[in-house]
CSV table of C-alpha atoms and ligand atoms in Angstrom, one decimal:
chain,number,residue,atom,x,y,z
A,16,MET,CA,-72.6,55.7,-92.5
A,17,ASP,CA,-69.5,53.0,-92.5
A,18,ARG,CA,-69.5,52.6,-88.4
A,19,ILE,CA,-73.1,53.3,-87.3
A,20,SER,CA,-74.3,50.9,-84.7
A,21,LYS,CA,-76.9,48.3,-86.2
A,22,TYR,CA,-79.7,49.9,-83.9
A,23,ASN,CA,-78.7,53.2,-84.8
A,24,LEU,CA,-79.3,52.2,-88.6
A,25,ALA,CA,-82.5,50.9,-87.9
A,26,GLU,CA,-83.5,53.6,-85.9
A,27,VAL,CA,-82.0,56.4,-88.5
A,28,ALA,CA,-84.3,53.8,-91.0
A,29,GLN,CA,-87.3,54.4,-89.1
A,30,ARG,CA,-87.3,57.7,-88.8
A,31,GLU,CA,-86.8,57.6,-92.8
A,32,PHE,CA,-89.5,55.7,-93.4
A,33,LYS,CA,-92.0,58.0,-91.3
A,34,GLU,CA,-91.0,61.2,-93.5
A,35,GLN,CA,-91.1,58.9,-96.3
A,36,PHE,CA,-94.4,57.6,-96.1
A,37,ASN,CA,-95.9,59.8,-93.3
A,38,ALA,CA,-96.7,56.8,-91.5
A,39,LYS,CA,-94.9,54.3,-89.1
A,40,GLY,CA,-93.9,51.3,-90.4
A,41,ASN,CA,-95.0,47.8,-88.6
A,42,ALA,CA,-92.2,45.7,-89.1
A,43,VAL,CA,-88.1,46.7,-88.9
A,44,VAL,CA,-85.6,43.9,-90.0
A,45,ILE,CA,-82.3,43.7,-90.0
A,46,ALA,CA,-79.6,41.6,-91.7
A,47,PRO,CA,-75.9,42.2,-91.7
A,48,GLY,CA,-74.0,40.9,-94.9
A,49,ARG,CA,-70.9,38.4,-94.5
A,50,ILE,CA,-66.9,38.0,-94.8
A,51,ASN,CA,-66.3,34.4,-95.1
A,52,PHE,CA,-62.9,32.3,-93.8
A,53,ILE,CA,-63.0,29.7,-96.2
A,54,GLY,CA,-65.0,27.3,-98.3
A,55,GLU,CA,-65.1,30.0,-101.6
A,56,HIS,CA,-67.2,28.2,-104.3
A,57,THR,CA,-68.4,25.0,-102.1
A,58,ASP,CA,-72.0,26.3,-101.4
A,59,TYR,CA,-73.6,25.4,-104.9
A,60,ASN,CA,-71.3,22.2,-105.0
A,61,LEU,CA,-73.0,21.1,-101.9
A,62,GLY,CA,-69.8,21.3,-100.0
A,63,PHE,CA,-68.8,22.8,-96.9
A,64,ALA,CA,-67.7,26.6,-95.4
A,65,MET,CA,-67.2,28.6,-92.8
A,66,PRO,CA,-68.3,32.5,-93.4
A,67,ILE,CA,-69.8,34.8,-90.2
A,68,GLY,CA,-71.6,38.0,-90.1
A,69,ILE,CA,-70.1,41.8,-90.5
A,70,ASN,CA,-70.9,44.7,-89.0
A,71,ARG,CA,-72.8,45.8,-91.7
A,72,TRP,CA,-76.4,46.3,-92.4
A,73,ILE,CA,-79.2,46.9,-94.7
A,74,CYS,CA,-82.8,47.1,-92.8
A,75,THR,CA,-85.4,47.0,-94.6
A,76,VAL,CA,-88.8,48.7,-93.1
A,77,ALA,CA,-92.4,47.9,-94.6
A,78,LYS,CA,-96.1,48.7,-94.2
A,79,LYS,CA,-98.7,46.4,-95.4
A,80,ARG,CA,-100.7,48.1,-97.7
A,81,THR,CA,-104.7,48.3,-98.3
A,82,ASP,CA,-104.3,48.6,-102.6
A,83,LYS,CA,-102.3,46.4,-104.1
A,84,LYS,CA,-99.4,49.5,-104.8
A,85,ILE,CA,-96.0,49.0,-104.4
A,86,ASN,CA,-93.8,51.6,-102.5
A,87,ILE,CA,-90.1,50.8,-102.4
A,88,TYR,CA,-88.0,53.9,-100.9
A,89,SER,CA,-83.7,53.0,-101.6
A,90,SER,CA,-82.2,55.5,-99.1
A,91,ASN,CA,-79.0,54.6,-100.1
A,92,PHE,CA,-79.6,55.8,-103.8
A,93,ASN,CA,-82.3,58.1,-102.5
A,94,GLU,CA,-84.6,56.4,-105.2
A,95,THR,CA,-88.1,55.6,-105.5
A,96,ILE,CA,-89.8,52.3,-106.8
A,97,SER,CA,-93.6,52.9,-107.3
A,98,THR,CA,-95.1,50.0,-108.5
A,99,THR,CA,-97.7,48.0,-108.5
A,100,LEU,CA,-98.1,43.9,-107.6
A,101,SER,CA,-99.1,43.1,-111.0
A,102,ASP,CA,-96.1,44.4,-112.1
A,103,LEU,CA,-93.3,43.5,-110.7
A,104,GLU,CA,-90.9,43.0,-114.6
A,105,SER,CA,-87.2,45.2,-114.4
A,106,LEU,CA,-84.3,45.6,-115.7
A,107,ASP,CA,-82.8,47.9,-113.3
A,108,LEU,CA,-80.1,45.8,-111.2
A,109,TRP,CA,-81.6,47.1,-107.8
A,110,GLU,CA,-84.9,47.1,-108.6
A,111,LYS,CA,-84.8,43.3,-110.1
A,112,TYR,CA,-83.7,42.1,-106.4
A,113,THR,CA,-86.0,44.0,-104.8
A,114,LEU,CA,-89.3,43.4,-107.1
A,115,GLY,CA,-88.0,40.0,-107.2
A,116,CYS,CA,-88.6,39.6,-103.5
A,117,ILE,CA,-91.6,40.6,-103.6
A,118,GLN,CA,-92.5,38.7,-106.5
A,119,VAL,CA,-91.4,35.5,-105.0
A,120,ILE,CA,-93.6,36.1,-101.6
A,121,LYS,CA,-96.3,36.5,-104.6
A,122,ASP,CA,-95.5,33.3,-105.9
A,123,GLU,CA,-95.7,31.6,-102.7
A,124,PHE,CA,-98.2,33.0,-101.2
A,125,ASN,CA,-100.7,34.5,-103.5
A,126,ILE,CA,-100.2,38.0,-101.5
A,127,GLN,CA,-103.4,40.4,-102.4
A,128,ASN,CA,-101.7,43.5,-101.2
A,129,GLY,CA,-99.2,46.1,-101.8
A,130,ALA,CA,-96.3,47.5,-99.4
A,131,ASP,CA,-94.5,50.6,-98.7
A,132,ILE,CA,-91.1,49.6,-98.2
A,133,LEU,CA,-87.5,52.1,-97.5
A,134,ILE,CA,-84.5,50.4,-97.6
A,135,LYS,CA,-81.5,51.3,-96.1
A,136,GLY,CA,-77.4,49.8,-95.1
A,137,ASN,CA,-74.3,50.6,-94.7
A,138,ILE,CA,-72.9,47.6,-96.5
A,139,PRO,CA,-70.4,48.4,-99.6
A,140,ILE,CA,-72.5,47.1,-103.2
A,141,GLY,CA,-69.5,45.0,-105.2
A,142,PHE,CA,-67.0,44.5,-103.0
A,143,GLY,CA,-67.2,41.2,-102.2
A,144,PHE,CA,-70.0,41.3,-99.1
A,145,SER,CA,-72.7,40.3,-99.9
A,146,SER,CA,-74.8,43.6,-100.0
A,147,SER,CA,-77.5,41.6,-102.0
A,148,ALA,CA,-78.1,38.6,-100.1
A,149,ALA,CA,-78.6,41.1,-96.6
A,150,LEU,CA,-81.0,42.8,-98.8
A,151,GLU,CA,-83.0,39.8,-99.7
A,152,VAL,CA,-83.1,37.9,-96.3
A,153,SER,CA,-84.3,41.5,-94.6
A,154,LEU,CA,-86.1,42.6,-97.2
A,155,ILE,CA,-88.3,39.1,-97.3
A,156,GLY,CA,-87.9,39.1,-93.8
A,157,ALA,CA,-89.9,42.4,-93.5
A,158,LEU,CA,-92.3,41.1,-96.1
A,159,LEU,CA,-93.0,37.4,-94.0
A,160,HIS,CA,-94.1,39.9,-90.8
A,161,ILE,CA,-96.1,42.3,-92.7
A,162,TYR,CA,-98.2,40.1,-93.9
A,163,ASP,CA,-98.5,38.1,-91.0
A,164,PHE,CA,-96.5,34.9,-92.5
A,165,LYS,CA,-94.6,33.0,-90.1
A,166,ILE,CA,-90.4,33.9,-89.8
A,167,ASP,CA,-88.8,30.8,-90.9
A,168,PHE,CA,-85.8,30.9,-91.5
A,169,TYR,CA,-85.2,27.9,-94.1
A,170,LEU,CA,-87.7,29.9,-95.9
A,171,ILE,CA,-86.5,32.7,-95.9
A,172,LEU,CA,-83.2,31.4,-97.6
A,173,LYS,CA,-85.2,29.5,-100.2
A,174,LEU,CA,-86.9,32.2,-101.4
A,175,SER,CA,-84.0,34.4,-101.5
A,176,ASN,CA,-82.3,31.5,-103.6
A,177,ARG,CA,-84.7,32.0,-105.5
A,178,VAL,CA,-84.5,35.5,-106.5
A,179,GLU,CA,-81.0,35.3,-106.9
A,180,ASN,CA,-81.8,32.2,-109.7
A,181,ASN,CA,-84.6,33.2,-111.2
A,182,TYR,CA,-84.5,37.2,-111.4
A,183,LEU,CA,-80.9,37.6,-111.5
A,184,GLN,CA,-79.5,34.7,-113.4
A,185,ILE,CA,-77.3,33.6,-111.8
A,186,GLN,CA,-77.0,30.1,-110.1
A,187,SER,CA,-75.5,31.0,-107.1
A,188,GLY,CA,-75.7,28.7,-103.8
A,189,VAL,CA,-76.9,29.9,-100.3
A,190,LEU,CA,-73.9,30.7,-98.5
A,191,ASP,CA,-74.4,34.5,-98.3
A,192,GLN,CA,-78.3,34.3,-97.1
A,193,TYR,CA,-77.2,31.7,-94.6
A,194,ALA,CA,-74.4,34.0,-93.4
A,195,SER,CA,-76.9,36.3,-93.6
A,196,ILE,CA,-79.7,34.3,-91.7
A,197,PHE,CA,-77.6,32.2,-89.3
A,198,SER,CA,-74.6,33.7,-87.9
A,199,LYS,CA,-73.2,34.6,-84.4
A,200,LYS,CA,-70.9,37.1,-83.5
A,201,SER,CA,-68.9,34.7,-81.4
A,202,GLN,CA,-68.1,32.0,-83.4
A,203,PRO,CA,-67.9,31.5,-86.9
A,204,LEU,CA,-70.5,29.2,-88.9
A,205,ILE,CA,-69.7,25.8,-90.7
A,206,ILE,CA,-72.2,25.6,-93.0
A,207,ASP,CA,-72.8,21.5,-95.3
A,208,PHE,CA,-74.8,22.3,-97.8
A,209,TYR,CA,-75.4,18.8,-99.0
A,210,ASN,CA,-77.2,18.7,-95.7
A,211,LEU,CA,-78.5,22.3,-95.8
A,212,ASN,CA,-77.5,22.5,-91.5
A,213,HIS,CA,-74.7,24.0,-89.7
A,214,SER,CA,-72.9,24.1,-86.8
A,215,TYR,CA,-70.6,26.8,-84.8
A,216,CYS,CA,-66.8,26.8,-83.9
A,217,ASN,CA,-64.9,28.2,-80.9
A,218,MET,CA,-62.7,29.9,-82.1
A,219,ASN,CA,-59.2,30.4,-80.0
A,220,ILE,CA,-57.4,32.6,-81.9
A,221,GLU,CA,-56.0,35.3,-80.2
A,222,GLY,CA,-53.4,38.3,-81.1
A,223,VAL,CA,-53.9,38.2,-84.7
A,224,SER,CA,-56.8,40.7,-86.6
A,225,TRP,CA,-58.9,40.1,-89.6
A,226,VAL,CA,-57.9,42.5,-92.0
A,227,ILE,CA,-60.1,42.9,-95.3
A,228,ILE,CA,-58.6,44.6,-98.3
A,229,ASN,CA,-60.8,46.3,-100.4
A,230,SER,CA,-59.2,46.0,-104.4
A,231,MET,CA,-62.3,48.8,-105.6
A,232,VAL,CA,-62.2,46.6,-108.8
A,233,LYS,CA,-65.9,46.2,-108.3
A,234,ARG,CA,-67.7,43.1,-110.0
A,235,GLU,CA,-71.2,42.1,-109.5
A,236,LEU,CA,-72.2,38.6,-110.1
A,237,VAL,CA,-74.5,39.3,-112.7
A,238,GLU,CA,-71.8,40.8,-114.8
A,239,SER,CA,-69.0,37.9,-114.0
A,240,LYS,CA,-68.0,34.3,-114.8
A,241,TYR,CA,-69.3,32.6,-112.1
A,242,ASN,CA,-72.4,31.1,-113.8
A,243,GLU,CA,-69.5,29.8,-116.3
A,244,ARG,CA,-68.1,28.2,-112.8
A,245,VAL,CA,-70.8,26.1,-111.9
A,246,ASP,CA,-71.7,25.1,-114.9
A,247,GLU,CA,-68.3,23.6,-115.5
A,248,CYS,CA,-68.3,21.9,-112.4
A,249,LYS,CA,-72.1,20.4,-113.3
A,250,LEU,CA,-70.3,19.2,-116.5
A,251,GLY,CA,-67.3,18.0,-114.3
A,252,LEU,CA,-69.1,15.9,-112.3
A,253,LYS,CA,-70.8,14.6,-114.9
A,254,LYS,CA,-67.9,13.6,-116.8
A,255,LEU,CA,-66.3,11.8,-113.6
A,256,ASN,CA,-69.3,9.6,-113.5
A,257,GLN,CA,-69.5,9.0,-117.1
A,258,THR,CA,-65.5,8.0,-117.0
A,259,LEU,CA,-66.1,6.0,-113.3
A,260,SER,CA,-69.5,4.6,-114.5
A,261,LYS,CA,-70.4,5.9,-110.8
A,262,SER,CA,-73.1,8.4,-109.8
A,263,ILE,CA,-71.1,9.5,-106.9
A,264,SER,CA,-72.6,13.0,-105.9
A,265,MET,CA,-70.8,16.8,-105.3
A,266,ASN,CA,-70.0,16.6,-101.7
A,267,GLU,CA,-68.2,12.5,-102.5
A,268,ILE,CA,-65.3,13.2,-104.8
A,269,THR,CA,-61.7,13.4,-103.5
A,270,VAL,CA,-58.8,14.3,-105.0
A,271,GLU,CA,-58.2,10.5,-105.6
A,272,LEU,CA,-61.4,10.3,-107.7
A,273,LEU,CA,-60.0,12.9,-109.9
A,274,GLU,CA,-57.5,11.3,-111.6
A,275,SER,CA,-59.2,9.4,-114.4
A,276,ILE,CA,-60.5,13.2,-115.4
A,277,LYS,CA,-57.3,14.9,-115.3
A,278,SER,CA,-56.6,14.6,-119.2
A,279,ASP,CA,-59.5,17.5,-119.3
A,280,LYS,CA,-57.8,19.9,-117.8
A,281,THR,CA,-60.5,22.7,-117.2
A,282,LEU,CA,-62.5,20.5,-115.7
A,283,TYR,CA,-60.3,19.0,-113.4
A,284,ASN,CA,-59.0,21.8,-112.2
A,285,ARG,CA,-62.3,23.2,-111.3
A,286,LEU,CA,-63.0,20.1,-109.3
A,287,TYR,CA,-59.8,20.1,-107.8
A,288,HIS,CA,-60.7,23.3,-106.2
A,289,VAL,CA,-63.9,22.2,-104.7
A,290,ALA,CA,-62.1,18.8,-103.3
A,291,SER,CA,-59.4,21.1,-102.2
A,292,GLU,CA,-61.4,23.6,-100.4
A,293,ASN,CA,-64.0,21.3,-98.9
A,294,LYS,CA,-61.0,19.5,-97.0
A,295,ARG,CA,-59.3,23.0,-95.8
A,296,VAL,CA,-63.0,24.1,-94.0
A,297,LEU,CA,-62.3,20.7,-92.0
A,298,LEU,CA,-59.0,21.3,-91.5
A,299,MET,CA,-59.4,25.2,-90.7
A,300,LYS,CA,-62.5,24.3,-87.6
A,301,GLY,CA,-59.4,22.3,-86.5
A,302,CYS,CA,-56.8,25.6,-86.4
A,303,PHE,CA,-59.7,27.9,-85.0
A,304,GLU,CA,-59.7,25.5,-82.1
A,305,LYS,CA,-56.5,25.0,-81.4
A,306,GLY,CA,-56.0,28.2,-82.6
A,307,ASP,CA,-52.5,27.1,-85.3
A,308,LEU,CA,-52.2,30.8,-86.6
A,309,ILE,CA,-49.5,29.7,-88.8
A,310,GLY,CA,-51.8,26.2,-89.9
A,311,ALA,CA,-54.6,28.7,-90.1
A,312,GLY,CA,-52.4,31.0,-92.1
A,313,ASN,CA,-51.1,28.5,-94.8
A,314,LEU,CA,-55.0,26.8,-95.2
A,315,LEU,CA,-56.0,30.6,-96.1
A,316,ASN,CA,-52.9,30.7,-98.7
A,317,ASN,CA,-53.2,27.1,-100.2
A,318,SER,CA,-57.1,28.4,-100.6
A,319,HIS,CA,-56.2,31.5,-102.7
A,320,GLU,CA,-54.1,29.7,-104.4
A,321,SER,CA,-56.2,27.1,-105.6
A,322,LEU,CA,-59.4,30.3,-106.4
A,323,SER,CA,-56.7,32.0,-108.6
A,324,LYS,CA,-55.1,29.0,-110.7
A,325,TYR,CA,-57.7,26.4,-110.6
A,326,TYR,CA,-60.4,28.3,-110.3
A,327,GLU,CA,-59.3,31.2,-112.4
A,328,VAL,CA,-61.0,33.7,-110.5
A,329,SER,CA,-58.7,36.2,-109.3
A,330,CYS,CA,-57.9,40.0,-111.2
A,331,ASN,CA,-54.7,41.6,-111.9
A,332,GLU,CA,-55.4,44.1,-108.5
A,333,ILE,CA,-55.8,40.7,-107.0
A,334,GLU,CA,-52.8,39.0,-107.4
A,335,ALA,CA,-50.6,42.0,-106.6
A,336,ILE,CA,-52.2,42.9,-103.0
A,337,ILE,CA,-51.5,39.1,-102.2
A,338,LYS,CA,-48.4,39.5,-103.5
A,339,LEU,CA,-47.2,42.0,-101.3
A,340,SER,CA,-49.0,41.2,-98.7
A,341,ASN,CA,-46.7,38.0,-98.8
A,342,LYS,CA,-44.1,40.1,-98.3
A,343,GLN,CA,-44.9,41.9,-94.9
A,344,GLU,CA,-43.6,41.1,-91.6
A,345,GLY,CA,-46.7,39.5,-88.9
A,346,PHE,CA,-48.6,38.4,-92.0
A,347,TYR,CA,-50.1,34.7,-91.5
A,348,GLY,CA,-51.8,34.3,-94.7
A,349,GLY,CA,-54.5,35.5,-96.7
A,350,ARG,CA,-57.0,35.1,-99.7
A,351,ILE,CA,-59.2,36.1,-102.4
A,352,MET,CA,-62.9,36.1,-100.6
A,353,GLY,CA,-66.2,35.8,-102.0
A,354,GLY,CA,-66.9,35.5,-105.7
A,355,GLY,CA,-64.0,36.7,-107.2
A,356,PHE,CA,-62.9,38.8,-110.3
A,357,GLY,CA,-62.2,41.6,-107.9
A,358,GLY,CA,-63.8,42.5,-104.3
A,359,CYS,CA,-62.1,41.9,-101.5
A,360,THR,CA,-59.1,39.6,-99.5
A,361,ILE,CA,-59.5,38.4,-96.1
A,362,ASN,CA,-56.0,38.5,-94.4
A,363,LEU,CA,-54.5,36.9,-91.2
A,364,VAL,CA,-51.6,39.1,-89.4
A,365,ASP,CA,-50.0,39.7,-86.0
A,366,SER,CA,-52.2,42.8,-84.1
A,367,SER,CA,-49.6,44.0,-83.4
A,368,LYS,CA,-47.7,44.9,-86.9
A,369,ARG,CA,-51.4,45.2,-88.4
A,370,ASP,CA,-51.4,49.1,-88.8
A,371,LEU,CA,-47.2,49.0,-90.3
A,372,PHE,CA,-48.8,46.1,-92.7
A,373,ILE,CA,-51.7,48.4,-93.9
A,374,LYS,CA,-49.6,51.2,-94.5
A,375,ASN,CA,-46.9,49.1,-96.6
A,376,VAL,CA,-49.7,47.6,-98.4
A,377,THR,CA,-51.6,50.8,-98.9
A,378,SER,CA,-48.7,52.5,-100.6
A,379,ASP,CA,-46.6,49.6,-102.5
A,380,PHE,CA,-50.6,49.0,-104.2
A,381,LEU,CA,-50.5,52.6,-105.2
A,382,SER,CA,-46.7,52.7,-106.9
A,383,LEU,CA,-48.8,49.5,-108.8
A,384,TYR,CA,-51.9,51.0,-109.6
A,385,ASN,CA,-54.0,54.4,-110.2
A,386,HIS,CA,-56.3,53.9,-107.7
A,387,LYS,CA,-56.4,53.1,-104.1
A,388,ILE,CA,-57.4,50.1,-102.2
A,389,LYS,CA,-59.3,50.3,-99.3
A,390,ILE,CA,-59.0,48.8,-95.6
A,391,GLU,CA,-62.7,47.6,-94.3
A,392,THR,CA,-62.4,47.4,-90.3
A,393,ILE,CA,-65.1,45.4,-89.7
A,394,ASP,CA,-66.6,43.9,-86.1
A,395,PHE,CA,-68.3,40.5,-86.1
A,396,SER,CA,-72.4,40.6,-85.3
A,397,ASP,CA,-74.9,38.3,-85.2
A,398,GLY,CA,-77.5,37.4,-87.9
A,399,PHE,CA,-80.7,38.2,-89.1
A,400,GLU,CA,-83.1,40.1,-86.5
A,401,VAL,CA,-86.8,40.9,-86.4
A,402,LEU,CA,-86.5,44.7,-84.2
A,403,HIS,CA,-89.8,45.1,-84.5
B,22,LIG,C1,-70.6,34.8,-104.0
B,22,LIG,C2,-72.0,33.3,-104.3
B,22,LIG,C3,-71.9,32.7,-103.4
B,22,LIG,C4,-70.4,31.9,-103.2
B,22,LIG,C5,-69.9,32.9,-103.2
B,22,LIG,C6,-68.1,32.0,-103.6
B,22,LIG,O1,-71.1,35.0,-102.6
B,22,LIG,O2,-73.0,34.8,-103.9
B,22,LIG,O3,-73.3,31.8,-103.3
B,22,LIG,O4,-70.6,30.7,-104.3
B,22,LIG,O5,-69.8,33.5,-104.4
B,22,LIG,O6,-67.9,31.1,-102.6
């Protein structure tokens, strides 16, 4: 299932829908997970990030019903939720995501009909590939399609963010959903979260591989200190503005301005990460365009140090992986990726040394911890697509 192609996944999902609901689905929508080259915890701080879609997707097949029933079948969990449009409450995490998507569509458009829905994917859950964002994007896209509303990318972005904020109580930004919607497989996105727009970056980097190491430490955002970081940044900005008697916004913060709140170490550290990370995204764009591998590797390493020391979103297993990676030949740089507190590292490695790198890090890690890390072999992918 890991390596299945996009269209195969969609085909299997359509077949399973027919078996499950005895009818053909009339919307087939697919959305990818993502990796993020650089720009972590910058989205809700209105900075920059550089993600790309990957060849792991969530596919939603759906059909509008004539009554108000809602049936959602998860092919991965082999579980069905059966409810109605007027009862979309849930305590279970997976149900919250799916019913949350239906709720936001209901709130926005006052829909009166139910739906039969099948969801199938191959994105590992809870490891930093943003399976939940891909789920929201594909499900909301499919719902817009079956109820005959315009498929507006920015509306999907807004509604999926509402699911996270209102139903999951995660104050996340839109990095993951943005990447899942707008990615192009040949060029990383450069997202500007302040202006909510993007451009694409030419990638002239050759002879290297992006190795994704899954620490197998699973941490859903809901259970992590993610919201605490969001609040700390808000508080830091407030304090900075009070101290400077100004009213600057998050994207105007520079490392120099931060000097004035240095006495509050935690707030200073959080904002220091954000300001320096934004700079790194723009520098990384230059490195990608020029094919500067050393420069790109250094930026990854600096980003990791910042996420670990200033933003404090790493964990012991990830620190061990980074330390072991640094000892290997052909390693240009690497960092923790995504929300943090577990999940994956993204590493830039000389292709000729890739296999040895993987072998050494895997065995050295196993001698330190009692579990195996997993190497995720990914390709890049285009974003959201309505297949049918
Ligand atoms: C998670 C969140 C994103 C973003 C990243 C950190 O993936 O869902 O919105 O904040 O963490 O960059």
